[in-house]
Each structure stands twice: as structure tokens, then as C-alpha cells.
Amino acid sequence: MQASLVTAMRWSWLLGVALLAPAALPAGGADRRLPEVRRRDGGGPLISGSHDLLHASPRVNAPSLRRLDLGTPLRVLRSWRCENGEEWLQVEVASTVGIDHPGAVQRGWMHG
């Protein structure tokens, strides 16, 4: 009787551990990758230079959508590198600029 009670307790303990231990692990096992480091913000908006144009797509021969005034604050949405190595930035004009021209294009591509 004593041996069967000890055996039943061992199996109960083993079953309990087997049922509870996987709940503490993520699906597929532990994640061994380092946490992702987010890009730090440069501290302010990008400012346009003189004669900058917003293009419809990241190509030199793409139609121009808008000419930006010198010092227009821009927010970079993403960057694109063409096969020939040219870098383009998709930008958005700051929301406070152009309130007096509500129909003006606010997003476009700039040659980097």
C-alpha cells in the first residue's frame, strides 16, 4: 500500500509540473534574439533647402508635385535607394505649413 501511494504522488507531481511548466514559455520556445534597438530621433524635423521639389515617385523623371519654400519643415516617412545608388526620401510637409493653401500637396519624394 505504501509503495503505491508513493508512486501515485510521484506521478501526480510529474503531471503537475508537465502541465504548468509550458505555460511559462513562449510558443516555439525561448526567444534568444537581442531586443530590437529603435532608431533615435534626430531631435527635430528635416528642413528643406532652396529649390526642393516634391516628386510623385522616387525617380528623376517623375512629375513634380510641388516646389518647397526654403526652410519648410518636413517629416521623413521612409527612405528608398534605387538600383543606381540614388537615395530618395518620402516626406510629409508639417501640418502647420500650408494652412492658407489647403489644396496643396503635403506628401511626396525628394532626392536625397
mmCIF file of C-alpha atoms in Angstrom:
data_model
loop_
_atom_site.group_PDB
_atom_site.id
_atom_site.type_symbol
_atom_site.label_atom_id
_atom_site.label_comp_id
_atom_site.label_asym_id
_atom_site.label_seq_id
_atom_site.Cartn_x
_atom_site.Cartn_y
_atom_site.Cartn_z
ATOM 1 C CA MET A 1 0.000 0.000 0.000
ATOM 2 C CA GLN A 2 2.844 2.358 0.924
ATOM 3 C CA ALA A 3 4.626 1.828 -2.432
ATOM 4 C CA SER A 4 1.532 2.548 -4.492
ATOM 5 C CA LEU A 5 0.886 5.788 -2.559
ATOM 6 C CA VAL A 6 4.459 6.975 -3.182
ATOM 7 C CA THR A 7 4.174 6.069 -6.872
ATOM 8 C CA ALA A 8 0.858 7.931 -7.183
ATOM 9 C CA MET A 9 2.347 11.040 -5.547
ATOM 10 C CA ARG A 10 5.370 10.982 -7.867
ATOM 11 C CA TRP A 11 3.157 10.695 -10.941
ATOM 12 C CA SER A 12 0.887 13.490 -9.674
ATOM 13 C CA TRP A 13 3.856 15.774 -9.117
ATOM 14 C CA LEU A 14 5.315 14.946 -12.553
ATOM 15 C CA LEU A 15 1.964 15.518 -14.265
ATOM 16 C CA GLY A 16 1.512 18.849 -12.448
ATOM 17 C CA VAL A 17 4.954 20.088 -13.499
ATOM 18 C CA ALA A 18 4.380 18.924 -17.074
ATOM 19 C CA LEU A 19 1.076 20.811 -17.276
ATOM 20 C CA LEU A 20 2.237 24.068 -15.677
ATOM 21 C CA ALA A 21 5.800 24.497 -16.976
ATOM 22 C CA PRO A 22 4.957 25.014 -20.691
ATOM 23 C CA ALA A 23 2.607 27.892 -19.788
ATOM 24 C CA ALA A 24 5.634 29.943 -18.723
ATOM 25 C CA LEU A 25 7.399 29.547 -22.088
ATOM 26 C CA PRO A 26 6.523 31.461 -25.267
ATOM 27 C CA ALA A 27 5.217 29.481 -28.227
ATOM 28 C CA GLY A 28 8.122 27.875 -30.031
ATOM 29 C CA GLY A 29 10.480 28.084 -27.064
ATOM 30 C CA ALA A 30 12.505 30.890 -25.573
ATOM 31 C CA ASP A 31 13.498 33.860 -27.747
ATOM 32 C CA ARG A 32 17.288 34.211 -27.797
ATOM 33 C CA ARG A 33 17.488 37.300 -30.021
ATOM 34 C CA LEU A 34 18.635 40.612 -28.615
ATOM 35 C CA PRO A 35 15.890 43.200 -28.184
ATOM 36 C CA GLU A 36 15.397 45.477 -31.166
ATOM 37 C CA VAL A 37 17.082 48.842 -30.856
ATOM 38 C CA ARG A 38 14.874 51.597 -32.164
ATOM 39 C CA ARG A 39 16.354 54.374 -34.219
ATOM 40 C CA ARG A 40 16.776 57.511 -32.187
ATOM 41 C CA ASP A 41 15.138 60.657 -33.466
ATOM 42 C CA GLY A 42 17.497 63.372 -34.660
ATOM 43 C CA GLY A 43 15.765 65.916 -32.443
ATOM 44 C CA GLY A 44 13.702 67.850 -34.960
ATOM 45 C CA PRO A 45 12.137 67.987 -38.392
ATOM 46 C CA LEU A 46 14.038 67.936 -41.657
ATOM 47 C CA ILE A 47 14.247 71.429 -43.169
ATOM 48 C CA SER A 48 14.036 71.886 -46.943
ATOM 49 C CA GLY A 49 16.762 73.656 -48.854
ATOM 50 C CA SER A 50 16.292 76.077 -51.729
ATOM 51 C CA HIS A 51 14.508 74.880 -54.864
ATOM 52 C CA ASP A 52 13.498 71.492 -53.442
ATOM 53 C CA LEU A 53 10.739 69.719 -55.352
ATOM 54 C CA LEU A 54 8.296 67.061 -54.216
ATOM 55 C CA HIS A 55 8.081 64.327 -56.852
ATOM 56 C CA ALA A 56 5.263 61.836 -57.428
ATOM 57 C CA SER A 57 7.636 58.857 -57.219
ATOM 58 C CA PRO A 58 11.314 58.192 -56.450
ATOM 59 C CA ARG A 59 12.573 58.830 -59.996
ATOM 60 C CA VAL A 60 14.348 61.824 -61.507
ATOM 61 C CA ASN A 61 11.922 61.955 -64.444
ATOM 62 C CA ALA A 62 8.812 61.678 -62.210
ATOM 63 C CA PRO A 63 6.406 64.625 -62.379
ATOM 64 C CA SER A 64 6.919 67.397 -59.829
ATOM 65 C CA LEU A 65 4.027 67.891 -57.439
ATOM 66 C CA ARG A 66 5.118 70.994 -55.566
ATOM 67 C CA ARG A 67 8.056 73.366 -55.082
ATOM 68 C CA LEU A 68 9.001 73.788 -51.422
ATOM 69 C CA ASP A 69 9.919 77.126 -49.925
ATOM 70 C CA LEU A 70 13.288 77.481 -48.236
ATOM 71 C CA GLY A 71 13.057 76.321 -44.620
ATOM 72 C CA THR A 72 9.853 74.274 -44.954
ATOM 73 C CA PRO A 73 9.737 71.751 -42.073
ATOM 74 C CA LEU A 74 9.340 68.167 -43.276
ATOM 75 C CA ARG A 75 8.793 64.814 -41.609
ATOM 76 C CA VAL A 76 10.594 61.820 -43.165
ATOM 77 C CA LEU A 77 8.216 58.901 -43.719
ATOM 78 C CA ARG A 78 10.671 56.453 -45.316
ATOM 79 C CA SER A 79 13.755 56.238 -47.483
ATOM 80 C CA TRP A 80 14.381 54.419 -50.753
ATOM 81 C CA ARG A 81 17.619 53.529 -52.528
ATOM 82 C CA CYS A 82 17.411 52.971 -56.295
ATOM 83 C CA GLU A 83 19.457 50.417 -58.225
ATOM 84 C CA ASN A 84 21.846 53.164 -59.340
ATOM 85 C CA GLY A 85 22.551 54.141 -55.706
ATOM 86 C CA GLU A 86 20.459 57.325 -55.557
ATOM 87 C CA GLU A 87 18.714 57.855 -52.244
ATOM 88 C CA TRP A 88 15.183 59.244 -52.079
ATOM 89 C CA LEU A 89 13.129 60.305 -49.070
ATOM 90 C CA GLN A 90 9.356 60.207 -48.866
ATOM 91 C CA VAL A 91 8.436 63.265 -46.825
ATOM 92 C CA GLU A 92 5.371 64.997 -45.486
ATOM 93 C CA VAL A 93 5.105 68.759 -45.097
ATOM 94 C CA ALA A 94 4.464 69.747 -41.470
ATOM 95 C CA SER A 95 0.749 70.098 -40.798
ATOM 96 C CA THR A 96 1.048 73.757 -39.755
ATOM 97 C CA VAL A 97 2.584 74.766 -43.084
ATOM 98 C CA GLY A 98 0.233 75.453 -45.947
ATOM 99 C CA ILE A 99 -2.924 76.139 -43.946
ATOM 100 C CA ASP A 100 -3.522 79.096 -46.246
ATOM 101 C CA HIS A 101 -3.286 76.662 -49.246
ATOM 102 C CA PRO A 102 -5.488 73.719 -48.209
ATOM 103 C CA GLY A 103 -5.335 72.036 -51.637
ATOM 104 C CA ALA A 104 -1.528 71.902 -51.766
ATOM 105 C CA VAL A 105 0.153 68.502 -51.908
ATOM 106 C CA GLN A 106 1.532 67.518 -48.493
ATOM 107 C CA ARG A 107 3.443 64.293 -49.337
ATOM 108 C CA GLY A 108 5.985 63.409 -51.976
ATOM 109 C CA TRP A 109 9.504 62.184 -52.758
ATOM 110 C CA MET A 110 12.690 64.234 -52.512
ATOM 111 C CA HIS A 111 16.063 63.373 -53.964
ATOM 112 C CA GLY A 112 18.423 62.785 -51.022
#
